[in-house]
mmCIF file of C-alpha atoms in Angstrom:
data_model
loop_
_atom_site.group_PDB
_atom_site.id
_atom_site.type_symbol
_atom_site.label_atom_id
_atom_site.label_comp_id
_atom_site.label_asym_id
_atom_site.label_seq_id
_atom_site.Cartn_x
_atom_site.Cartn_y
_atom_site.Cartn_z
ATOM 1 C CA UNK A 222 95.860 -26.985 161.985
ATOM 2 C CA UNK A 223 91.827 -26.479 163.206
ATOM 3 C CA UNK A 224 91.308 -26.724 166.619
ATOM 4 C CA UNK A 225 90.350 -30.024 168.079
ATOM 5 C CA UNK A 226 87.333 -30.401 169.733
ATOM 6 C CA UNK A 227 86.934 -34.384 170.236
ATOM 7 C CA UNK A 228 84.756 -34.598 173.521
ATOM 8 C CA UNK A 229 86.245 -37.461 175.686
ATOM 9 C CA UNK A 230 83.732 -40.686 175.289
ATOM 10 C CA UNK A 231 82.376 -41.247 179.103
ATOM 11 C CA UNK A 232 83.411 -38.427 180.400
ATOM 12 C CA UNK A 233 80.884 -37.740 183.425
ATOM 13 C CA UNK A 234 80.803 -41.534 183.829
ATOM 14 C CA UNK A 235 84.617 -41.696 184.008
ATOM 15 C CA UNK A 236 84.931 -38.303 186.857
ATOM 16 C CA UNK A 237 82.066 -40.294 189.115
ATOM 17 C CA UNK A 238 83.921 -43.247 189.131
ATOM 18 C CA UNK A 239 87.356 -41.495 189.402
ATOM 19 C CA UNK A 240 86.162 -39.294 192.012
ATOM 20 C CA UNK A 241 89.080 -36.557 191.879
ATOM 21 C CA UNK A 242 89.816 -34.838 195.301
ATOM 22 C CA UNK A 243 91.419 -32.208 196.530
ATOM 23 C CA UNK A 244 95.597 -33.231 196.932
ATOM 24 C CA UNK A 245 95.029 -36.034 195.312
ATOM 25 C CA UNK A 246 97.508 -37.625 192.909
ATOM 26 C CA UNK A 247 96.085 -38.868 189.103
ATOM 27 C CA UNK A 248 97.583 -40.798 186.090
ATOM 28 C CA UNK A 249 95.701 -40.028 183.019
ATOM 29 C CA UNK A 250 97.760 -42.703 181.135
ATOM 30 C CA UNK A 251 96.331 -42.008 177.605
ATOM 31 C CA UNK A 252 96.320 -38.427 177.180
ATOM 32 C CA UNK A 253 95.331 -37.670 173.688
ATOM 33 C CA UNK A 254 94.259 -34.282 173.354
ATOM 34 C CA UNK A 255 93.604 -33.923 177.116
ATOM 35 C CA UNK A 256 90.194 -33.806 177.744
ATOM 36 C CA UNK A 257 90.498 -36.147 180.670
ATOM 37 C CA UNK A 258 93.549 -34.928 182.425
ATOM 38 C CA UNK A 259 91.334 -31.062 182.020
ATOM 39 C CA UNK A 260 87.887 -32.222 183.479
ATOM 40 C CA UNK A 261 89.792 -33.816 186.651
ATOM 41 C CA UNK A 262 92.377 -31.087 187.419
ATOM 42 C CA UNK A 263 88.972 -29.053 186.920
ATOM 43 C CA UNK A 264 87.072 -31.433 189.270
ATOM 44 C CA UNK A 265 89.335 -30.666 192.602
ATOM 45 C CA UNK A 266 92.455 -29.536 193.249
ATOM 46 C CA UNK A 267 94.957 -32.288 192.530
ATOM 47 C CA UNK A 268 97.893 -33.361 190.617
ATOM 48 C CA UNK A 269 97.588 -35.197 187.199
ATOM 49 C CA UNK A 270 100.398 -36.989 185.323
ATOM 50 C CA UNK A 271 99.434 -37.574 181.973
ATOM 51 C CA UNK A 272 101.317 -40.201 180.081
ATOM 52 C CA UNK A 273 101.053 -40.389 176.201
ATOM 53 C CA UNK A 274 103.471 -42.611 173.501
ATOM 54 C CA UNK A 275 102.318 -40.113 170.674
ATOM 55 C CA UNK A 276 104.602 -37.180 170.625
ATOM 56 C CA UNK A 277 102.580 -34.977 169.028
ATOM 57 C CA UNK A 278 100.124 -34.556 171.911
ATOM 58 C CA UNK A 279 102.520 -32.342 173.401
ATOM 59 C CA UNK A 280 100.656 -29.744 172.013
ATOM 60 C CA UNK A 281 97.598 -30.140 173.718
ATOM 61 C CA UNK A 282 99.710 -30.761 177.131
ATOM 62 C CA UNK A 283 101.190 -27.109 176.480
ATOM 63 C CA UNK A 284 98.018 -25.825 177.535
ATOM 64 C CA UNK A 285 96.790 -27.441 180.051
ATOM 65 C CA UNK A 286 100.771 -27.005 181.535
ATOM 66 C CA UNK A 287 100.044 -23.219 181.146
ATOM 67 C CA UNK A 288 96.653 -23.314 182.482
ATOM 68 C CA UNK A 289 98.011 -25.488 185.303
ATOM 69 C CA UNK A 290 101.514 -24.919 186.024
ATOM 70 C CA UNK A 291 101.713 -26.580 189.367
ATOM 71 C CA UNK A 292 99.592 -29.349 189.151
ATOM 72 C CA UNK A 293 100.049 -30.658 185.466
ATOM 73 C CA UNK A 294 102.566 -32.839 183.974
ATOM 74 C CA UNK A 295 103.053 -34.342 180.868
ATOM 75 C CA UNK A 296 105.484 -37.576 179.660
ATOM 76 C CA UNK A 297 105.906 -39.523 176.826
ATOM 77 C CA UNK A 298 106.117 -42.779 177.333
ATOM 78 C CA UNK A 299 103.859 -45.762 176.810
ATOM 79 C CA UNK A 300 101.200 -46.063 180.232
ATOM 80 C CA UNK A 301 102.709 -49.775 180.583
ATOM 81 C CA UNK A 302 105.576 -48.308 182.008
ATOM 82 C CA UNK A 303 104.005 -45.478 184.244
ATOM 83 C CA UNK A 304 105.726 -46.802 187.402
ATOM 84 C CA UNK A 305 109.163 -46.110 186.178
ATOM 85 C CA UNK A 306 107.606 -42.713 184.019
ATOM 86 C CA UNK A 307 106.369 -40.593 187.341
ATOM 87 C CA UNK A 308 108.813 -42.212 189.801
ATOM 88 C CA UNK A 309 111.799 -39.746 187.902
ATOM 89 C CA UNK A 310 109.217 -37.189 189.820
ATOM 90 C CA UNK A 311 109.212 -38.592 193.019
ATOM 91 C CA UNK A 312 105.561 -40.801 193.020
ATOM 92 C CA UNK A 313 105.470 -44.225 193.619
ATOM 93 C CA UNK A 314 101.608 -44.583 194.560
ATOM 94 C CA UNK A 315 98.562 -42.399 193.528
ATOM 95 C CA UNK A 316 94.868 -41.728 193.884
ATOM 96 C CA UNK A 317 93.919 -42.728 190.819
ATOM 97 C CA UNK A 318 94.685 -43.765 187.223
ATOM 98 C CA UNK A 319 91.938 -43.470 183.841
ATOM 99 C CA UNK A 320 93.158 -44.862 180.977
ATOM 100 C CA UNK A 321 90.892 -44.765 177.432
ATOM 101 C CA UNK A 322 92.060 -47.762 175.264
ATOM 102 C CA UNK A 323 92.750 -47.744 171.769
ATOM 103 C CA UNK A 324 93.518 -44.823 168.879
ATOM 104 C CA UNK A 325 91.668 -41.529 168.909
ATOM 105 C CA UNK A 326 89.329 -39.323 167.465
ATOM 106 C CA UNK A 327 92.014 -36.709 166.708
ATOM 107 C CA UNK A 328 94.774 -39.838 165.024
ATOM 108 C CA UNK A 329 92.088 -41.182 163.131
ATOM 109 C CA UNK A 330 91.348 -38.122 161.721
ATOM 110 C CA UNK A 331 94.622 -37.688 160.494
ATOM 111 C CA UNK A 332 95.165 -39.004 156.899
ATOM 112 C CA UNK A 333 99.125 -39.218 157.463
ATOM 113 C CA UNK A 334 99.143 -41.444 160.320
ATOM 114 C CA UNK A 335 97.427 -44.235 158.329
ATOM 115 C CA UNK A 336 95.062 -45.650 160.816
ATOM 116 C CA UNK A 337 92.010 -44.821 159.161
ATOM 117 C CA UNK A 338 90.757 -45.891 155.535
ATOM 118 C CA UNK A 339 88.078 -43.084 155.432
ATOM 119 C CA UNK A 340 91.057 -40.703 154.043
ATOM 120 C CA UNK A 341 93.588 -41.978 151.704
ATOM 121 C CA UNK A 342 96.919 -42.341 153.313
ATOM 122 C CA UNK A 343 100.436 -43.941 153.797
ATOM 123 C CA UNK A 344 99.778 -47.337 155.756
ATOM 124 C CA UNK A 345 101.709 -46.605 158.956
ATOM 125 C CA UNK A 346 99.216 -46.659 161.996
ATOM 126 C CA UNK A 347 101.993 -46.303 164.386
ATOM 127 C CA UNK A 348 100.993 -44.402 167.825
ATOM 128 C CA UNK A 349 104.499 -43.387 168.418
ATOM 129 C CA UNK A 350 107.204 -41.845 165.776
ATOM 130 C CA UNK A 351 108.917 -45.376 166.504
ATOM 131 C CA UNK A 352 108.425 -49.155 165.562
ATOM 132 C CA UNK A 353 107.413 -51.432 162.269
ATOM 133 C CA UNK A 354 104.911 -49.279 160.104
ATOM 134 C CA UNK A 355 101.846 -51.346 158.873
ATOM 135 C CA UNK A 356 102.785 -51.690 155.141
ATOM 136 C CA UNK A 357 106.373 -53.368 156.654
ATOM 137 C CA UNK A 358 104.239 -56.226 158.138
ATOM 138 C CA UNK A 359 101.646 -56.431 154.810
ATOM 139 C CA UNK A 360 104.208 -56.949 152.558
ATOM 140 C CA UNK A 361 106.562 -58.920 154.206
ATOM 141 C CA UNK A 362 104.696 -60.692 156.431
ATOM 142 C CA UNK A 363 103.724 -64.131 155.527
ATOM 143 C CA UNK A 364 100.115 -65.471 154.286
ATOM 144 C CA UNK A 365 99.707 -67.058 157.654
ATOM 145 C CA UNK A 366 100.989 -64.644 159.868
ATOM 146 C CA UNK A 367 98.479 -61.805 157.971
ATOM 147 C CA UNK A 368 95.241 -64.240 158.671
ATOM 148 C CA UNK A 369 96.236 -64.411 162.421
ATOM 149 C CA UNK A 370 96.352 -61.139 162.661
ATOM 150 C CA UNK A 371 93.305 -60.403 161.198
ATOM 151 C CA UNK A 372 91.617 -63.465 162.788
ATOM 152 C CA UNK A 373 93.435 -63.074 166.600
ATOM 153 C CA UNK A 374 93.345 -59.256 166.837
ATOM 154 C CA UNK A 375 90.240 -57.858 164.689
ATOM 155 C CA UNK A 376 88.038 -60.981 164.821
ATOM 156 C CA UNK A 377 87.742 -61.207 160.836
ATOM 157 C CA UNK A 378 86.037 -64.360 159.724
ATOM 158 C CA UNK A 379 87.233 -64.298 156.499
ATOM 159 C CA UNK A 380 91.256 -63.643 157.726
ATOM 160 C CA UNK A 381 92.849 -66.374 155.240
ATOM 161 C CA UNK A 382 90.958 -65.052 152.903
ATOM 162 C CA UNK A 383 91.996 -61.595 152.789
ATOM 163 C CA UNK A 384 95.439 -62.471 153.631
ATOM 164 C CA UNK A 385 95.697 -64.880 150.668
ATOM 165 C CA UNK A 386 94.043 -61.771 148.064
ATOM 166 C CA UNK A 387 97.228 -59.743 149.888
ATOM 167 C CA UNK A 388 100.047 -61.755 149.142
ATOM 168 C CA UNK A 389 98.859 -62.057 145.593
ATOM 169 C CA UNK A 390 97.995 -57.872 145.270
ATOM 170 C CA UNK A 391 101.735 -57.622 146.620
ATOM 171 C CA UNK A 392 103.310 -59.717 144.006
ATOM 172 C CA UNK A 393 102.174 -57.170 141.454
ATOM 173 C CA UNK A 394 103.066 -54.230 143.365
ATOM 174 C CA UNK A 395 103.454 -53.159 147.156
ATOM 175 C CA UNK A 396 100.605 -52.337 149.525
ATOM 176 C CA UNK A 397 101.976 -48.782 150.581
ATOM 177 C CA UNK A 398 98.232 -46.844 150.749
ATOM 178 C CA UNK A 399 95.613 -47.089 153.418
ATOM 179 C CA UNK A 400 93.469 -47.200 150.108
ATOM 180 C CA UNK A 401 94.984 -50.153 148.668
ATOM 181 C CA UNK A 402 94.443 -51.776 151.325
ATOM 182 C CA UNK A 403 90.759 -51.060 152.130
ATOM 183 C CA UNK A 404 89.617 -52.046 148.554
ATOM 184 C CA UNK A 405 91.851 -55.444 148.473
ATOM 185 C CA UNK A 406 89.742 -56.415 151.864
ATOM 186 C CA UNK A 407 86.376 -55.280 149.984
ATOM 187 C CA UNK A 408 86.467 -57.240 147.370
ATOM 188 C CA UNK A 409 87.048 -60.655 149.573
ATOM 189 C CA UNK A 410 84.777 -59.411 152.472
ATOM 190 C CA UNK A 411 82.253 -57.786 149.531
ATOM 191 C CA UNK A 412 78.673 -56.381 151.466
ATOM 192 C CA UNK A 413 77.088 -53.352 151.029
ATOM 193 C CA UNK A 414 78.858 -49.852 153.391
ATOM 194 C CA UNK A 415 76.293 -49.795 156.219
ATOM 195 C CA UNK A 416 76.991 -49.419 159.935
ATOM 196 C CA UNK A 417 80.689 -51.170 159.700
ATOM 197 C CA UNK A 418 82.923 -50.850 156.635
ATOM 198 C CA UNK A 419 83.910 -54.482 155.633
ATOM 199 C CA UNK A 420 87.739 -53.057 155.801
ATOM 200 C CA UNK A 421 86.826 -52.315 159.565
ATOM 201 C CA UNK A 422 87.689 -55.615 161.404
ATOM 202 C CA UNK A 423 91.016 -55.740 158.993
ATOM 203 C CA UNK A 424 92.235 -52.425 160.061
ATOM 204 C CA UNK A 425 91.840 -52.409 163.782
ATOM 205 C CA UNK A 426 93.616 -56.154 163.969
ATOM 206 C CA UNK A 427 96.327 -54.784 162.173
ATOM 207 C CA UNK A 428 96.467 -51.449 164.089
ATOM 208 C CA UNK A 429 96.481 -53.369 167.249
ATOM 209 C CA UNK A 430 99.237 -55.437 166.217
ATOM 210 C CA UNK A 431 101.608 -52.585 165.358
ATOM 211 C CA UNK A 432 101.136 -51.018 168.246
ATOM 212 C CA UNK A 433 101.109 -53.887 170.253
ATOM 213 C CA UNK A 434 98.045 -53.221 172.268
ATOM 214 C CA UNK A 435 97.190 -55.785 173.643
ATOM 215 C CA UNK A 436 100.159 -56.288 175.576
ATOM 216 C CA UNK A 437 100.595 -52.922 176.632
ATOM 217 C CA UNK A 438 96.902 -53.097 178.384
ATOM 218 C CA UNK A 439 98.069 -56.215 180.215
ATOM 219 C CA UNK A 440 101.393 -54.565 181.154
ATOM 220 C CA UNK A 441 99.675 -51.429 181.794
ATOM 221 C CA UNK A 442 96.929 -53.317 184.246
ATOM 222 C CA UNK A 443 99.949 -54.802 186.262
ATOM 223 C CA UNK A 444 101.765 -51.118 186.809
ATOM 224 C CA UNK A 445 98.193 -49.300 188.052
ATOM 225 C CA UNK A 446 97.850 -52.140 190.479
ATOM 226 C CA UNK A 447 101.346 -51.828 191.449
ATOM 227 C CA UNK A 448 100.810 -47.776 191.755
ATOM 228 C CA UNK A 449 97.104 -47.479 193.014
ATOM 229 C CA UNK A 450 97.446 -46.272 196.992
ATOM 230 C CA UNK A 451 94.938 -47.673 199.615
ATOM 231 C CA UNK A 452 91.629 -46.599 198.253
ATOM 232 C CA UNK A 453 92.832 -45.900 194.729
ATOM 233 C CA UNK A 454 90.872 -46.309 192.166
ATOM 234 C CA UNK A 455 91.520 -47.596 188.445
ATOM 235 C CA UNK A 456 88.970 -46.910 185.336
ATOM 236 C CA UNK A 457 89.230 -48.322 181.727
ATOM 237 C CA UNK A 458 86.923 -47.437 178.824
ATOM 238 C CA UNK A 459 87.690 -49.832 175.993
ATOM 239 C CA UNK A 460 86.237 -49.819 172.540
ATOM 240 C CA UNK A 461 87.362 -53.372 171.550
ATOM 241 C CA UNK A 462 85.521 -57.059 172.693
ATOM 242 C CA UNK A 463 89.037 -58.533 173.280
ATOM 243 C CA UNK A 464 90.202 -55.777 175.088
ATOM 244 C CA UNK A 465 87.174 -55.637 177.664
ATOM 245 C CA UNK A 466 87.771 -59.338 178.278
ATOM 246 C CA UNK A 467 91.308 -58.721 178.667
ATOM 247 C CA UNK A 468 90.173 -55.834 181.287
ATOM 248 C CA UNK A 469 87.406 -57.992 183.026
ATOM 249 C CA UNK A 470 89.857 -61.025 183.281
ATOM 250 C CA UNK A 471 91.943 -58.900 185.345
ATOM 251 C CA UNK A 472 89.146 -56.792 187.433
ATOM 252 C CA UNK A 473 87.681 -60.070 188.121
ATOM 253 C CA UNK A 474 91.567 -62.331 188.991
ATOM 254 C CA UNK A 475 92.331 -59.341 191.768
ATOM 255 C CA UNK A 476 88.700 -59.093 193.160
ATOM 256 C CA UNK A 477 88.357 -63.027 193.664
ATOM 257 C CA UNK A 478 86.123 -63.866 190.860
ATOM 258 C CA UNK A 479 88.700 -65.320 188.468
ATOM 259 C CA UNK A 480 86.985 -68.331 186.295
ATOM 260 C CA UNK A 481 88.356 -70.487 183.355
ATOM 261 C CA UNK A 482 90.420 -69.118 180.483
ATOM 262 C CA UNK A 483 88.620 -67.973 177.641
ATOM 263 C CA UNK A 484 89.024 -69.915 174.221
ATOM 264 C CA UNK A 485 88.176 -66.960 172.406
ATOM 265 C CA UNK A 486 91.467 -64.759 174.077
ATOM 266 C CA UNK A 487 95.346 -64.805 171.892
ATOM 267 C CA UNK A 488 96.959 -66.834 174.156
ATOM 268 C CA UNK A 489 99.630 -63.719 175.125
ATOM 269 C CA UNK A 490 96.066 -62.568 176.432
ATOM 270 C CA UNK A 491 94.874 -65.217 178.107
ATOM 271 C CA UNK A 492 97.596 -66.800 179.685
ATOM 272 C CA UNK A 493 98.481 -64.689 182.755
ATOM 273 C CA UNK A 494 100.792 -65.837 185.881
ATOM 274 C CA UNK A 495 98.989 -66.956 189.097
ATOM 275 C CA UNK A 496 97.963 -63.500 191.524
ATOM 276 C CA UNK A 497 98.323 -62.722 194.961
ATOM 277 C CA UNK A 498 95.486 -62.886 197.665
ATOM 278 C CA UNK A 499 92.612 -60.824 196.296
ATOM 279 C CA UNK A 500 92.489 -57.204 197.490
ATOM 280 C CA UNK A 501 90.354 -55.296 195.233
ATOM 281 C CA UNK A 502 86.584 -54.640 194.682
ATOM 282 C CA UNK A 503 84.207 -54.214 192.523
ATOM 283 C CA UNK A 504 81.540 -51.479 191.906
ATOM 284 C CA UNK A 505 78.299 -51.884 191.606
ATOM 285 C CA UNK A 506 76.899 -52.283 188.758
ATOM 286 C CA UNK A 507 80.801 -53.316 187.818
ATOM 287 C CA UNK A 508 80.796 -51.711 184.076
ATOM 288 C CA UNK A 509 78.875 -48.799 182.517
ATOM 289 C CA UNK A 510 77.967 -48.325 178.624
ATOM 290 C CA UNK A 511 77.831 -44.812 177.139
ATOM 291 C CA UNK A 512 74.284 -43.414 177.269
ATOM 292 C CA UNK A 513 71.742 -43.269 174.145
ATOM 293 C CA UNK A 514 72.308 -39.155 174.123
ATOM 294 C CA UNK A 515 75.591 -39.546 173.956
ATOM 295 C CA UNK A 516 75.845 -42.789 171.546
ATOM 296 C CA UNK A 517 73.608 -40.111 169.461
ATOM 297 C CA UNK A 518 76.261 -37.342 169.717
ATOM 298 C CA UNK A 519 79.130 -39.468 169.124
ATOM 299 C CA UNK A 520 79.115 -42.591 167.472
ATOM 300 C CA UNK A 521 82.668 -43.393 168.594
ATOM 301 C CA UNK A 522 81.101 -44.055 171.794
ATOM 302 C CA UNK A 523 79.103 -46.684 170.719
ATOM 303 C CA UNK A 524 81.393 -49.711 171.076
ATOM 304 C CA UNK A 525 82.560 -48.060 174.827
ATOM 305 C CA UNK A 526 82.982 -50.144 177.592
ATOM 306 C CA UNK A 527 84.258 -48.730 181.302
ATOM 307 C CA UNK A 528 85.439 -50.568 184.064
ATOM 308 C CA UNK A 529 86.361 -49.717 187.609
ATOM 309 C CA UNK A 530 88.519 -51.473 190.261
ATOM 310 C CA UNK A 531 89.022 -50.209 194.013
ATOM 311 C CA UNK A 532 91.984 -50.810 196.194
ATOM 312 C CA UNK A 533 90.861 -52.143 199.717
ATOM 313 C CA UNK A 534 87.833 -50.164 199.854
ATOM 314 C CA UNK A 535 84.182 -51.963 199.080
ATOM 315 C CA UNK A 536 81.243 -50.174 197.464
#
């Protein structure tokens, strides 16, 4: 297998905002292939537990454990449940957490996993070795369940649409490839291949619903406040619209800024339990966007959004 080199999106952006120090305590809840949990056990001399639901990113973590043998630790788990994940090692508050939302670089860019339609593949898109594959839910799943999908969690337009072309491509034969897929949500969306593949929108809904994203972020937001220690400090890069607003809604609930419920949000996203007494802040400016050198470099980064929250200490 080549050697991945998948730069982290934000990465400068994300270490100014963290602001590592020395004997300080880190989460990097979505480890991937590292590059985060590296740059801050690089940045000071602290401890990083790095969380990731995909076991084969224990292969990265083998190096950095190596490289850091007293200050790195890797478990798999799923970030929501990070309080329970780093107590077994004694931690019940930390410095700081970083998570980066959404698949990677490095599982996109495998053609087995199925997340992608840019290399043929089996339709699985799971994160973990565990769960309902993709082609489960698109052939069993019912013509209105598919369009809500595509409609709640990837914003298609056209959702019924494409979910009505499914259930009829199914009929014939089952929807098993990442291929078949792609070209049954072509032809209904139709357009020329510019910027966005017309499959695009189709794929991440889905995606997100397997994995159940969505409510891991919420989950996830809950634990880090739950974990961060007086001062601690909790950034989120995003790549999707739904999950910024997911991200903002609850940036903005602990920091006192908390306004109506969005119409555009699922309503698992949208309808969150009342909060405590606001003790959190906001920097200033209170998100950053990836820069044009870097959107030029890597045109993953181009949909990035990163958001910081304090604990109890203004900026």
């Amino acid at each position: 297998m080549s050697t991945v080199t998948h730069k982290p999106v934000m990465l400068g952006e994300m270490l100014d905002w963290l602001a590592p120090r020395d004997e300080g305590v880190y989460i990097d809840g979505t480890f991937g292939a590292g590059g985060y949990s590296r740059a801050i056990l690089r940045a000071a001399d602290c401890r990083v537990f790095a969380i990731d639901r995909d076991p084969s990113t224990h292969r990265f973590a083998e190096k950095l454990e190596q490289e850091f043998p007293d200050r790195f630790i890797w478990l798999l788990g799923n970030f929501s449940d990070m309080c329970s994940l780093v107590a077994m090692h004694g931690i019940h508050a930390v410095d700081g957490i970083v998570l980066d939302i959404g698949v990677s670089s490095m599982q996109l860019d495998q053609a087995e996993r199925g997340f992608s339609f840019r290399n043929d593949g089996p339709l699985d898109m799971r994160m973990s070795d565990e769960g309902t594959k993709a082609s489960d839910i698109i052939n069993t799943a019912s013509e209105g369940e598919l369009a809500d999908i595509f409609y709640y969690y990837g914003e298609e337009k056209q959702s019924r649409r494409i979910a009505a072309a499914i259930v009829t491509a199914r009929d014939i034969a089952p929807i098993e490839r990442t291929n078949q897929l792609a070209d049954i949500i072509r032809k209904v969306v139709g357009g020329k291949h510019s910027k966005t593949d017309p499959a695009t929108r189709s794929f991440q809904g889905l995606r997100i619903y397997v994995n159940q994203e969505f409510e891991s972020l919420e989950n996830g937001l809950k634990a880090a406040e739950g974990m961060l220690a007086p001062g601690g400090r909790l950034v989120v890069v995003t790549f999707h619209s739904l999950e910024d607003r997911i991200v903002k809604r609850f940036t903005h609930s602990r920091c006192g800024k908390l306004g109506e419920h969005s119409r555009h949000l699922p309503q698992h996203a949208s309808a969150s339990g009342a909060w405590d007494a606001p003790r959190f802040f906001l920097p200033k400016p209170e998100k950053r966007a990836p820069s044009d050198s870097e959107i030029a470099e890597n045109t993953r980064s181009r949909s990035a959004t990163m958001r910081m929250i304090i604990n109890g200490e203004a900026v």
